[in-house]
Amino acid sequence: MIDQLKPVLGKFACFAQNRLGFKHPPSIFLDHSKPNSEKVLGKTGYYDPGTMEIHVFATGRHPKDILRSIAHELVHHLQNI
């Protein structure tokens, strides 16, 4: 499923940048953690304002859910800049 996500992710990131209006896009990483994916309250993602990086946990998740988490973290990026 991650292979289905990759072509959409670039388009989505460009759309979000234009829509939200930030000049400097963050780096986006898809992290994989089986132990995290097995936890009901495991992390879905986080934004690091110091490095302007978005990390989203992708293991065992549907691509739409991953995009939703990226959108959420993009708002944190906008708040940071």
XYZ file of C-alpha atoms in Angstrom:
81
model
C 0.000 0.000 0.000
C 2.902 2.376 0.599
C 3.716 2.137 -3.122
C 0.232 3.519 -3.833
C 0.875 6.391 -1.465
C 4.172 7.651 -2.858
C 2.830 9.170 -6.126
C -0.019 10.868 -4.261
C 2.169 12.172 -1.444
C 4.134 14.586 -3.650
C 0.972 16.036 -5.159
C -0.645 16.289 -1.741
C 2.379 18.070 -0.258
C 2.371 20.630 -3.114
C -1.375 21.161 -2.722
C -1.014 21.684 1.033
C 1.878 24.099 0.598
C -0.130 26.203 -1.854
C -3.329 26.007 0.203
C -1.715 26.749 3.575
C 0.698 29.302 2.126
C 4.023 28.362 3.678
C 7.218 29.025 1.697
C 9.511 26.429 3.238
C 8.107 22.895 3.084
C 9.004 20.415 5.806
C 10.758 17.139 5.149
C 8.321 14.233 5.373
C 9.370 10.788 6.548
C 7.354 7.588 6.721
C 8.604 5.676 9.734
C 8.051 1.975 10.317
C 7.676 0.428 13.747
C 5.913 -2.880 14.256
C 5.861 -2.494 18.070
C 4.255 0.957 17.731
C 1.699 -0.347 15.217
C 0.555 -3.027 17.651
C -0.347 -0.496 20.368
C -3.929 0.776 20.418
C -2.642 4.165 21.564
C 0.595 4.088 19.584
C 1.939 7.224 17.950
C 0.588 8.167 14.532
C 3.141 10.874 13.852
C 4.860 13.990 15.090
C 6.343 17.265 13.919
C 9.826 18.371 14.980
C 9.918 22.189 14.838
C 13.697 22.287 15.307
C 14.398 20.371 12.126
C 11.086 21.120 10.329
C 10.518 17.379 9.862
C 7.278 15.458 9.820
C 7.479 11.823 10.869
C 4.436 9.632 10.315
C 4.256 6.002 11.385
C 3.069 3.971 8.394
C 3.231 0.323 9.470
C -0.186 -1.334 9.239
C -2.040 1.847 8.259
C -4.242 2.627 5.267
C -2.794 5.276 2.898
C -5.769 7.599 3.549
C -5.058 7.452 7.261
C -1.388 8.222 6.659
C -2.333 11.249 4.528
C -4.671 12.414 7.291
C -1.786 12.297 9.769
C 0.471 14.184 7.356
C -2.211 16.871 6.948
C -2.439 17.195 10.721
C 1.326 17.577 11.060
C 1.423 20.109 8.201
C -0.814 22.356 10.297
C 1.748 22.124 13.109
C 4.410 23.124 10.567
C 2.334 26.147 9.575
C 1.917 27.089 13.236
C 5.681 26.813 13.718
C 6.663 29.048 10.834
